[in-house]
Short mmCIF file of C-alpha atoms and ligand atoms in Angstrom, two decimals:
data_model
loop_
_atom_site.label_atom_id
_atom_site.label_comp_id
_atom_site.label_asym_id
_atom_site.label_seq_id
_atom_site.Cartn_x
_atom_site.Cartn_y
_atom_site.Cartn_z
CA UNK I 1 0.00 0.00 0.00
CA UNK I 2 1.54 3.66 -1.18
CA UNK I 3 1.69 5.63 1.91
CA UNK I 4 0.36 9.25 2.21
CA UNK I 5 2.76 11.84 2.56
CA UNK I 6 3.16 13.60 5.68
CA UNK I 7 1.19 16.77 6.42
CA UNK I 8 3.91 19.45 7.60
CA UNK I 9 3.35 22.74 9.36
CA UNK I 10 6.21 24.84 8.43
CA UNK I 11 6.13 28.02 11.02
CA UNK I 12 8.65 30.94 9.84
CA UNK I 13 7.93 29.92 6.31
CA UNK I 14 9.47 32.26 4.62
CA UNK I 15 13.03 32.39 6.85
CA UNK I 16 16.09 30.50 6.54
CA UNK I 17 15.36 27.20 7.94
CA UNK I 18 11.86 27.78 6.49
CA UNK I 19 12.38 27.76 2.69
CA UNK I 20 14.97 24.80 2.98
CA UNK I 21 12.12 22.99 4.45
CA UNK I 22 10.14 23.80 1.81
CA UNK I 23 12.79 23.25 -0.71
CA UNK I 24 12.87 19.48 0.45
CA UNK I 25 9.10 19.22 0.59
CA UNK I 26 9.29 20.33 -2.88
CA UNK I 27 11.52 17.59 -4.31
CA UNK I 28 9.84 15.13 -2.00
CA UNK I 29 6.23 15.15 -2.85
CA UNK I 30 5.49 11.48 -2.64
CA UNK I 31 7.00 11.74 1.24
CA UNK I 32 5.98 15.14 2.31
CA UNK I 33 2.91 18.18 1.99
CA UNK I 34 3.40 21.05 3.58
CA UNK I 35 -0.35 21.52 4.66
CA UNK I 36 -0.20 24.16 6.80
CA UNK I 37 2.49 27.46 6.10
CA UNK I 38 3.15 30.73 8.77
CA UNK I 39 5.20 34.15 8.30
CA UNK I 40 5.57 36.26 10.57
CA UNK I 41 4.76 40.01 8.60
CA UNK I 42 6.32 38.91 4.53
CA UNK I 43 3.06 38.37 3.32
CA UNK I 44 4.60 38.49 -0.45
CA UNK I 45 6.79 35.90 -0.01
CA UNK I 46 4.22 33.92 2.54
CA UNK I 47 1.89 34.47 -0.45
CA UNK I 48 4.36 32.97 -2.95
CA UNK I 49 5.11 30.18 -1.17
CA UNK I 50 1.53 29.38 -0.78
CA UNK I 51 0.95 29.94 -4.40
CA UNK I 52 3.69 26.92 -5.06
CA UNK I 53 3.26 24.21 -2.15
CA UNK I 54 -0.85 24.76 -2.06
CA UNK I 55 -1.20 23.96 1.38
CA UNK I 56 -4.43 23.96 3.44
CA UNK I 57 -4.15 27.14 5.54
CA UNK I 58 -1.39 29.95 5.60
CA UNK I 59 -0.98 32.07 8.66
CA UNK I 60 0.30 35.31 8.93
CA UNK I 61 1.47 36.64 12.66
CA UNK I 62 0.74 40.64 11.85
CA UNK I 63 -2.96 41.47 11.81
CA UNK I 64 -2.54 43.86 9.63
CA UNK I 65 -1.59 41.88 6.73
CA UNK I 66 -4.47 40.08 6.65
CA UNK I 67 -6.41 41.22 4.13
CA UNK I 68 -3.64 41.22 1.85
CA UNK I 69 -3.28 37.58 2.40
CA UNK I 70 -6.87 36.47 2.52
CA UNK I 71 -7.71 38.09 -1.14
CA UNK I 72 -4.88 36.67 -2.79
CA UNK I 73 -5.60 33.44 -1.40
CA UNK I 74 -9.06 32.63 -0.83
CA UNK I 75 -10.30 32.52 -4.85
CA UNK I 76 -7.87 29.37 -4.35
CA UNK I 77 -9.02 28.00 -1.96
CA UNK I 78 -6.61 28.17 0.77
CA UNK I 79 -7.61 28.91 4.15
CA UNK I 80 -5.99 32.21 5.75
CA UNK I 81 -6.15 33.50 9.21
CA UNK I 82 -4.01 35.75 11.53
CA UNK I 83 -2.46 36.89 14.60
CA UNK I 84 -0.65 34.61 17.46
CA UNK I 85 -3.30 32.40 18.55
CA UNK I 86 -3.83 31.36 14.73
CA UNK I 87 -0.56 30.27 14.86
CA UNK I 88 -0.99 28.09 18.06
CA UNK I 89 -3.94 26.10 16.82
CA UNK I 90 -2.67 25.96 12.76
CA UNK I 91 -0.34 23.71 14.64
CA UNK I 92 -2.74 21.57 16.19
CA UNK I 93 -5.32 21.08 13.40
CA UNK I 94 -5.85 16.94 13.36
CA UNK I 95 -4.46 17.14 9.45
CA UNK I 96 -1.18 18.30 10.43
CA UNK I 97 1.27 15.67 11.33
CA UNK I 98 4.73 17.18 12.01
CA UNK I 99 5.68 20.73 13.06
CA UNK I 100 8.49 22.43 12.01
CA UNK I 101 8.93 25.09 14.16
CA UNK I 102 11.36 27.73 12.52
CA UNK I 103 10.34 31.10 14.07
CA UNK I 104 12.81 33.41 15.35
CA UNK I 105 13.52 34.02 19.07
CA UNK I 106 10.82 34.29 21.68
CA UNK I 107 7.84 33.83 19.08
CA UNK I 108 8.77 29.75 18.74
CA UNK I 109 7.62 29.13 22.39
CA UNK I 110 3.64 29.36 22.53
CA UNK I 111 3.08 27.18 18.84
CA UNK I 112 5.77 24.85 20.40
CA UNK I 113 3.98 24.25 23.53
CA UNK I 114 0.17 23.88 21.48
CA UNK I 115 1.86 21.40 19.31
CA UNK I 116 3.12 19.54 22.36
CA UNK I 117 0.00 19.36 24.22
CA UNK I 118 -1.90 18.17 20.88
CA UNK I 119 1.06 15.47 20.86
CA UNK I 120 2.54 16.47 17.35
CA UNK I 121 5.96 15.15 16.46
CA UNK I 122 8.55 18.68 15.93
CA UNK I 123 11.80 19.16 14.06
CA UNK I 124 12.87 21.64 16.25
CA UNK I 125 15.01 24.88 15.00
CA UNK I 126 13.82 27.29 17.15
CA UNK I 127 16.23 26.59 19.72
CA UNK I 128 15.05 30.01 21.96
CA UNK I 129 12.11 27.49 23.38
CA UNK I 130 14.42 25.40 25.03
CA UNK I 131 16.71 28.31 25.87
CA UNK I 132 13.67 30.18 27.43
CA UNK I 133 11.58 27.40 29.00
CA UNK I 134 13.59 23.97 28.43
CA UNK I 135 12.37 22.68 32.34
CA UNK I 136 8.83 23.63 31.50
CA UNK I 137 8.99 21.99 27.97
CA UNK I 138 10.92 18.39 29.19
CA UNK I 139 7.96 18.03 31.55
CA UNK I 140 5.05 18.58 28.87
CA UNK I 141 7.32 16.28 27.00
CA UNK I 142 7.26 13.89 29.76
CA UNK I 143 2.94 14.16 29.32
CA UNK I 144 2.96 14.23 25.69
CA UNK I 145 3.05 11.39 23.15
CA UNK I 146 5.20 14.43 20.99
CA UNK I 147 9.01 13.57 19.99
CA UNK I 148 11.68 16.01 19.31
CA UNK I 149 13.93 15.66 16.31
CA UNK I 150 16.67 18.37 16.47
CA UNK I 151 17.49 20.44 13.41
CA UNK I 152 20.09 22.63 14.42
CA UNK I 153 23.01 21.18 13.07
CA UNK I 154 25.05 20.83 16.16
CA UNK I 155 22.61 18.57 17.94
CA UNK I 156 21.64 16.36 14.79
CA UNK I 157 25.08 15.53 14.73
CA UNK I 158 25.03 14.30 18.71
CA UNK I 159 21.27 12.99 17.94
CA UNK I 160 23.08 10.48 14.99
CA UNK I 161 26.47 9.88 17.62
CA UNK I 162 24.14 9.00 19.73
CA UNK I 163 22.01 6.61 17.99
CA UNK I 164 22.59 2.77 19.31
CA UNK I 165 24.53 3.84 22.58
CA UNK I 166 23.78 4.03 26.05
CA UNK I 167 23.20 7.44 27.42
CA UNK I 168 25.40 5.98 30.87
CA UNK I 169 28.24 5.14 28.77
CA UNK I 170 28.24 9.09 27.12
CA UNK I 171 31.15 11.10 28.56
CA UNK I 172 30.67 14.34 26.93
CA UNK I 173 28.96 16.46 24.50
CA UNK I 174 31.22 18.58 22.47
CA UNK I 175 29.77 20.80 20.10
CA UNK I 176 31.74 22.50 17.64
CA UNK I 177 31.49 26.05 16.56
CA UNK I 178 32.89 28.23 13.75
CA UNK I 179 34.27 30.79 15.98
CA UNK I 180 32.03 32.72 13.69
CA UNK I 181 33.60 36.22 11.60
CA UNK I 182 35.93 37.77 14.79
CA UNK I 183 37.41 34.69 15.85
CA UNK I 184 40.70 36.15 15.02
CA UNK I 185 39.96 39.93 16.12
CA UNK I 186 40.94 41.44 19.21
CA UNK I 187 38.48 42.46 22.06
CA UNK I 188 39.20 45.97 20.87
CA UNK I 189 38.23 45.24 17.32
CA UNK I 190 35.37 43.12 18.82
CA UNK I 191 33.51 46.10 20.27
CA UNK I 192 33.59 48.43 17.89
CA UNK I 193 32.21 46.19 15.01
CA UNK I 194 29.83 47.07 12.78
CA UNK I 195 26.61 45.60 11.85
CA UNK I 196 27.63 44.64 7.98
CA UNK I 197 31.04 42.81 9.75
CA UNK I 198 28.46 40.69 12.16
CA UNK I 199 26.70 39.73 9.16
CA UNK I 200 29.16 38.07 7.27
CA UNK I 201 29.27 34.66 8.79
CA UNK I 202 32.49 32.48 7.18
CA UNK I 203 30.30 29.41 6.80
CA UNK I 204 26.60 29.47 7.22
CA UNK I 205 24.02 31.16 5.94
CA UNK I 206 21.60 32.10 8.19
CA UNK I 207 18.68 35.08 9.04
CA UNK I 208 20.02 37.99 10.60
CA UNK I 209 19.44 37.26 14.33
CA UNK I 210 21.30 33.78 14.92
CA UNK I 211 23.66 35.37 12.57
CA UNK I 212 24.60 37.93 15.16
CA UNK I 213 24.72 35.82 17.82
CA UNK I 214 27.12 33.49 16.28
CA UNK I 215 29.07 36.41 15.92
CA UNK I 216 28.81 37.02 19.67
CA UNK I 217 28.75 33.13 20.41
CA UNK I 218 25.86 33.81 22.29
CA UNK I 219 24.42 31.12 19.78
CA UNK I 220 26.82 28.89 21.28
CA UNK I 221 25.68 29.43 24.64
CA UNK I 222 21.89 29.02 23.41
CA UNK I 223 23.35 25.96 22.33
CA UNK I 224 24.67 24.09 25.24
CA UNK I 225 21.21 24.98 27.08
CA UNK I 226 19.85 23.40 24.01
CA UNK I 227 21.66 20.45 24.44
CA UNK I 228 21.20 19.72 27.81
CA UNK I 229 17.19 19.89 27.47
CA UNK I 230 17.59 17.43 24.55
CA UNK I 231 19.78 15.27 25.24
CA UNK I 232 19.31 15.05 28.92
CA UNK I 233 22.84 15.40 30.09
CA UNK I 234 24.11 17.79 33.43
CA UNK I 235 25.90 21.02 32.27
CA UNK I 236 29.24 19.94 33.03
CA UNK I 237 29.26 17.62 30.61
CA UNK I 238 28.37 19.78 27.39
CA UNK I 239 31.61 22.17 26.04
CA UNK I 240 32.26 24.19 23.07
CA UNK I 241 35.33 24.12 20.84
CA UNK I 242 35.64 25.94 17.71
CA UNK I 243 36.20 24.21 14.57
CA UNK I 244 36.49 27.15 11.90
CA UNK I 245 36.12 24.89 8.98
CA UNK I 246 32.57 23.87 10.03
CA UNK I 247 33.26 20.36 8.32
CA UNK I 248 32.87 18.13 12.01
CA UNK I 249 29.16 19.37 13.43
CA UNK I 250 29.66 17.93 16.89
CA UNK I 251 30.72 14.95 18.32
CA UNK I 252 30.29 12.75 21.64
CA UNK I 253 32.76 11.15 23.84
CA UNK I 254 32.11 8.12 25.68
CA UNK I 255 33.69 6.46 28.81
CA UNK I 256 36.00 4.40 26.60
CA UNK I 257 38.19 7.26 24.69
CA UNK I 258 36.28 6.90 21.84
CA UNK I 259 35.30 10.20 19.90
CA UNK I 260 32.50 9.97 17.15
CA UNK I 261 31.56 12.98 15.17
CA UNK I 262 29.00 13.47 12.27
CA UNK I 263 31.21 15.75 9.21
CA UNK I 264 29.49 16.93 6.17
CA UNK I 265 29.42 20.45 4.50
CA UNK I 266 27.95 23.32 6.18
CA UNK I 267 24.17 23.12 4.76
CA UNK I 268 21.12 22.83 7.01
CA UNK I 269 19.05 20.62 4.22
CA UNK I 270 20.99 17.35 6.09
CA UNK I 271 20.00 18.04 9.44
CA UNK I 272 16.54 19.28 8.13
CA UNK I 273 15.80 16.34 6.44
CA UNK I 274 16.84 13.87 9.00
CA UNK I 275 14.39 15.48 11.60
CA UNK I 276 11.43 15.50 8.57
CA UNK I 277 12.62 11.78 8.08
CA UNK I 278 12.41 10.99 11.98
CA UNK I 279 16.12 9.60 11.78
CA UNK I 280 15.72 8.19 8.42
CA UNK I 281 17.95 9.44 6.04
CA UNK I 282 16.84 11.27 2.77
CA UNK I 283 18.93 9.59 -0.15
CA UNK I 284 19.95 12.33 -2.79
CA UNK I 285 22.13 15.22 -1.53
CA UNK I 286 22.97 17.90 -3.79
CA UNK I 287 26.43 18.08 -2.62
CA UNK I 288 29.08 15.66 -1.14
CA UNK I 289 31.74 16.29 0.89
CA UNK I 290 35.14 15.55 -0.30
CA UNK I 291 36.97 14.68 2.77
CA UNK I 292 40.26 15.52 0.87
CA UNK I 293 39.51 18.78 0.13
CA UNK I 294 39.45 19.30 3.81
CA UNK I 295 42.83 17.36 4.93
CA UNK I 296 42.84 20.56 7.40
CA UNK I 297 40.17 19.98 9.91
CA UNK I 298 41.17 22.14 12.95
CA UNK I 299 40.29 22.42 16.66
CA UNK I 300 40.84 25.31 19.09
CA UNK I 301 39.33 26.75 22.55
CA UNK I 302 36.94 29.34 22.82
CA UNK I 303 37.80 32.52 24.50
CA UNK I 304 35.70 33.59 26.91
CA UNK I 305 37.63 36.87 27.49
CA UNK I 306 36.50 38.23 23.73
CA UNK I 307 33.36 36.31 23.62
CA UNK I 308 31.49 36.82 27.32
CA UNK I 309 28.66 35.69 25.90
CA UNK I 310 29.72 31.96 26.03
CA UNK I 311 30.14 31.70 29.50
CA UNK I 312 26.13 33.13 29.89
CA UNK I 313 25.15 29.19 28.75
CA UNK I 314 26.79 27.81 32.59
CA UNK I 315 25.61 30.54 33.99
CA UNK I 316 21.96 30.49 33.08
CA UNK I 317 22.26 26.64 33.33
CA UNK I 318 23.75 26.83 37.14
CA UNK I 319 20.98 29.58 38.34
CA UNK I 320 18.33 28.04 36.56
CA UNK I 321 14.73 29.02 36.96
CA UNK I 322 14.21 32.24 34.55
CA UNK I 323 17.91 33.07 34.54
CA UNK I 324 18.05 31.78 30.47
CA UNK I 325 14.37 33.74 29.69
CA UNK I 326 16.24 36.52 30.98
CA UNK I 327 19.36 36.45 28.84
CA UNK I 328 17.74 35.21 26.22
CA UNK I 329 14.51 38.60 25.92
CA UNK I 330 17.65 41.13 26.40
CA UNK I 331 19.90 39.17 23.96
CA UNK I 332 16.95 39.98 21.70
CA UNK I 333 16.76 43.07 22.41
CA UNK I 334 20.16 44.33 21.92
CA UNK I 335 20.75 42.15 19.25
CA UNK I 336 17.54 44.37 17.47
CA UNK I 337 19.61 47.22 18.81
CA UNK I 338 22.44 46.60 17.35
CA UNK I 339 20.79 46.50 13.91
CA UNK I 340 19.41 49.84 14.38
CA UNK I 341 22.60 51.07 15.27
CA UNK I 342 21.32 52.26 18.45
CA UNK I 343 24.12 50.34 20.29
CA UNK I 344 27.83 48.54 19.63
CA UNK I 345 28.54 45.37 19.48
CA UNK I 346 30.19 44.83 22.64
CA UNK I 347 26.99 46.40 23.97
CA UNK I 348 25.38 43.30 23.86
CA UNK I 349 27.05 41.61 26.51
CA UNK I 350 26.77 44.48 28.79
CA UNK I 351 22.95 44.79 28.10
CA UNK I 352 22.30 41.17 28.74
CA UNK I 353 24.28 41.43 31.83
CA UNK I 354 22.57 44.15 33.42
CA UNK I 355 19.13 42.89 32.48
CA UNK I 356 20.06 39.92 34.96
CA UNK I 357 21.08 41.42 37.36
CA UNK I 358 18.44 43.56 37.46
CA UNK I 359 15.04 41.65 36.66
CA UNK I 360 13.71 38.99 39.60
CA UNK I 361 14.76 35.18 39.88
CA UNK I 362 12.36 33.04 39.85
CA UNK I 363 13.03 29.59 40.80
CA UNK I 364 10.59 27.09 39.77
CA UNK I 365 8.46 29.31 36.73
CA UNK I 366 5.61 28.35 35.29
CA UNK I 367 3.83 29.57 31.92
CA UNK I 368 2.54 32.69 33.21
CA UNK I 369 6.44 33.67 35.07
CA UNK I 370 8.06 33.09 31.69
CA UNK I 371 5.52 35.52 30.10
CA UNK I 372 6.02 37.77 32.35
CA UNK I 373 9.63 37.64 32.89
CA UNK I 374 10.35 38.16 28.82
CA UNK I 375 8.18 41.09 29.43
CA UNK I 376 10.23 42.95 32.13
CA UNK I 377 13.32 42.10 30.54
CA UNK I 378 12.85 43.16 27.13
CA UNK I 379 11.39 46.54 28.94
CA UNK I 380 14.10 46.84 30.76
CA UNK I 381 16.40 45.90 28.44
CA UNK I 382 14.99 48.32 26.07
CA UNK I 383 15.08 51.40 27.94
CA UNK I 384 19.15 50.87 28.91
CA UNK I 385 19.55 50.19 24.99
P1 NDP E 1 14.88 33.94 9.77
O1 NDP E 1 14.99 35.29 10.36
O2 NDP E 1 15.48 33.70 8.44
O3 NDP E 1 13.32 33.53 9.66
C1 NDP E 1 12.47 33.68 10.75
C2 NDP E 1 11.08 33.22 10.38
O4 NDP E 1 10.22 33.42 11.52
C3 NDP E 1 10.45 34.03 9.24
O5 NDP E 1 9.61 33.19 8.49
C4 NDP E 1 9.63 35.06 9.99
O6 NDP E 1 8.54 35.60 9.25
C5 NDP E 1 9.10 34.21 11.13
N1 NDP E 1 8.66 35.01 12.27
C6 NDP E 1 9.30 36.03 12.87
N2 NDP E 1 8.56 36.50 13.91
C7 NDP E 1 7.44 35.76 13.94
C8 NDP E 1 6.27 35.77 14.77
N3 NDP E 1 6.13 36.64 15.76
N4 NDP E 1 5.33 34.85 14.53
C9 NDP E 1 5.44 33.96 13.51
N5 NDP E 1 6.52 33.90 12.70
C10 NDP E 1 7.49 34.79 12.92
O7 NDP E 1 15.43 32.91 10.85
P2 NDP E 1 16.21 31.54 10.63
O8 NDP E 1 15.48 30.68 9.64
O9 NDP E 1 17.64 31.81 10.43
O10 NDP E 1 16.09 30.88 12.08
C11 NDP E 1 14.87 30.32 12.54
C12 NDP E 1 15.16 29.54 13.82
O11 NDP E 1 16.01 28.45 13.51
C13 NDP E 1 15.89 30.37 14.89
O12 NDP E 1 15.44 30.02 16.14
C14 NDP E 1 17.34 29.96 14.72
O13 NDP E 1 18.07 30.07 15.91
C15 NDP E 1 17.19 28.51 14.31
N6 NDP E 1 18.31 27.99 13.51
C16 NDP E 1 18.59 28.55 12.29
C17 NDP E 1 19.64 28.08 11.52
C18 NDP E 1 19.91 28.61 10.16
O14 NDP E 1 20.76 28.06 9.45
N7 NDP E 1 19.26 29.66 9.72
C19 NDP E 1 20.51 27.00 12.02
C20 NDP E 1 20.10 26.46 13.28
C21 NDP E 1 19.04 26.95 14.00
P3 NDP E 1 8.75 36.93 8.34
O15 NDP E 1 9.58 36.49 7.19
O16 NDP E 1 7.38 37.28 7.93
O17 NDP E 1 9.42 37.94 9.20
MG1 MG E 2 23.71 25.50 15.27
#
C-alpha cells in the first residue's frame, strides 16, 4: 500500500530554515505536503510560497496583513487567518502531522507548547524554546506522546552519535562552533564592530538574528542549554570548541576514549531532512563532501575573554529558573539594537548582563512567570539600549 505523505506545518515559512524545508518538501512530494504554512509580517513571499506548495491554511502573525493575504488566497481556496493564537492552533489542526517550528527568538515558544499538548511530532530549529523554558517543555514532553527531532546542526550531529549507545556510557557532549567572523579579532576590534562585519558569517548562511549571535557566540551558549534539554545530560558535561572549517558538526565522547563525530558540509538541508525523516535518512544530496579537500580539519578553545557571551550558557544553566528567559529577551533586544545602530557590538554583553542582574529570579516558573519575565526584561532591556 503507497503511503500518504506527511502533512507538515512549516512556522517561519518564509526564513532561513523555512524555505529549505520547503525546498525538500518540494523535491519530496510522494513523502511530504506542507499543509499548513506561517510568516511572521512577509506576506509576499508567505503568499508565494503558498501559491507553489498549495497547502491547506497559511498564517500570517501581523494582523494587519491580513487582508492582503486572505484576497490573494481565498479565490484558491486556501484557508488564511491571523495573529498569534492562529498560529498556536494551525499547529494543532488533526491534518497536520509534524511541526516544524522555525520562528525566530521568543515567538517559537507558545506554537511549540500547542503542538506539544496536541502530541505532534517537531523538528525543532527554534532553539530560543528550550533556551527560554527547556524545564517547562521536558515536563510537557514527559505528558505528551510528541518527539523532538533536532534540526540545528550541532545537535543532529550528537542525535546520529548518539544513535545505538547508552546514554550511561556518554562522557561528553562537544559541540563544535565556527568561531564565527571575529574569531581572530581582538576584544578591541570586537567592540567596535559594525553591523555589515556581524553579518558576514564564514560558513553558514543564516537570518540575521542567529547570525549575530554566532558572531557574539551567544548562539553557542543558546546551544549548550539546548543540548542539555535534549539530550538530557548535566551542564558539566556539554563544552564548546571551535572548529572554523565547520566540516565536524559535533561529536560525543564516551567512557571508553572513543570520539564519534557526524562531518558533512555546512548546509542545514541534512540536518533538516533527517528530523522530517524521523532519523531516516533522505537519499539524494545535492552536494558531497570531499573529505580531501578538507585534509585541514582544525580544533581550538573558545575565548571567553573576547566572547562573554559563552560563558552566559553555565551561567543560566547553574541559576536556573528564569535566569536563560532573561538572557535570552535582552539578547533579543540588543541584538535588534544593534541592527538599528542604536548600540555597539560589545553592547550586547553588557545589556544582557545588566538585564540579569536587574530583573527577579524566579526559581521554579511556570507559563505565566516566563511571560512575564520576557516582558520585564525586554522593557528593561529596552530602555538601557
Ligand atoms: P529567519 O529570520 O530567516 O526567519 C524567521 C522566520 O520566523 C520568518 O519566516 C519570519 O517571518 C518568522 N517570524 C518572525 N517573527 C514571527 C512571529 N512573531 N510569529 C510567527 N513567525 C514569525 O530565521 P532563521 O530561519 O535563520 O532561524 C529560525 C530559527 O532556527 C531560529 O530560532 C534559529 O536560531 C534557528 N536555527 C537557524 C539556523 C539557520 O541556518 N538559519 C541554524 C540552526 C538553528 P517573516 O519572514 O514574515 O518575518
Ligand atoms: Mg547551530
Amino acid at each position: 500500500m503507497v503511503k500518504a505523505p506527511k502533512n507538515i506545518a512549516v512556522i517561519g515559512a518564509t526564513g532561513s530554515i523555512g524555505t529549505q524545508t520547503l525546498d525538500i518538501i518540494n523535491n519530496h512530494p510522494e513523502l511530504y505536503h506542507a499543509s499548513v504554512i506561517a510568516a511572521g509580517s512577509r506576506v509576499d513571499d508567505l503568499i508565494r510560497l503558498a501559491l507553489i506548495h498549495r497547502p491547506a491554511l497559511a498564517v500570517i502573525a501581523d494582523q494587519s496583513k491580513y487582508t492582503t493575504l486572505h484576497e490573494a488566497l481565498s479565490p484558491l481556496g486556501i484557508a488564511t487567518a491571523c495573529g498569534d493564537q492562529a498560529l498556536c492552533e494551525a499547529v494543532c489542526r488533526p491534518d497536520v502531522d509534524m511541526v516544524v517550528t522555525a520562528t525566530v527568538g521568543y515567538s517559537g515558544l507558545a506554537p511549540t507548547i500547542a503542538a506539544i499538548k496536541a502530541d505532534k511530532d517537531i523538528a525543532l530549529a527554534n532553539k530560543e524554546t528550550l533556551v527560554v523554558a527547556g524545564q517547562y517543555i521536558t515536563d510537557l514532553l514527559s505528558h505528551s506522546k510528541s518527539k523532538v527531532y533536532p534540526v540545528d546542526s550541532e545537535h543532529s550531529a550528537i542525535y546520529q552519535c548518539l544513535q545505538g549507545e547508552n546514554h550511561s556510557d556518554v562522557s561528553r557532549l562537544i559541540i563544535t562552533a565556527s568561531g564565527g567572523p571575529f574569531r581572530t579579532w581582538s576584544a578591541e576590534q570586537i567592540a567596535k564592530a559594525t553591523a555589515s562585519d556581524a553579518l558576514r558569517h564564514p560558513n553558514w548562511s543564516m537570518g540575521a538574528k542567529i547570525t549575530i549571535d554566532s558572531a557574539s557566540m551567544m548562539n553557542k551558549a543558546f546551544e549548550i542549554i539546548e543540548a542539555k534539554w535534549l539530550f538530557g545530560f548535566d551542564a558539566d558535561k556539554i563544552v564548546a570548541v571551535v572548529h572554523p572549517q565547520s566540516i565536524v558538526h559535533s561529536m560525543v565522547e564516551f567512557n571508553d576514549g572513543a570520539i564519534k563525530a557526524q562531518l558533512g558540509l555546512p548546509d542545514m538541508k541534512l540536518p533538516i531532512a533527517y528530523a522530517l525523516g524521523e532519523g531516516q535518512r533522505l537519499a539524494g544530496a545535492e552536494k558531497q563532501l570531499s573529505i580531501a579537500d578538507f585534509a585541514t580539519l582544525t580544533f581550538e578553545r573558545p575565548d571567553p575573554s573576547r566572547f562573554p557571551c559563552l560563558s552566559l550558557a553555565h551561567e543560566a544553566l547553574t541559576s536556573g529558573g528564569n535566569s536563560a528567559c532573561i538572557i535570552n529577551a535582552a539578547n533579543e533586544i540588543a541584538v535588534a539594537s544593534f541592527l538599528n545602530g542604536r548600540i555597539g557590538f560589545g553592547d550586547i554583553y553588557r545589556v544582557i548582563e545588566r538585564t540579569l542582574s536587574t530583573i527577579d529570579h524566579i526559581a521554579a516558573p511556570d507559563y505565566e512567570d516566563y511571560v512575564s519575565t520576557n516582558r520585564e526584561a525586554r522593557k528593561f532591556a529596552s530602555s538601557i539600549c
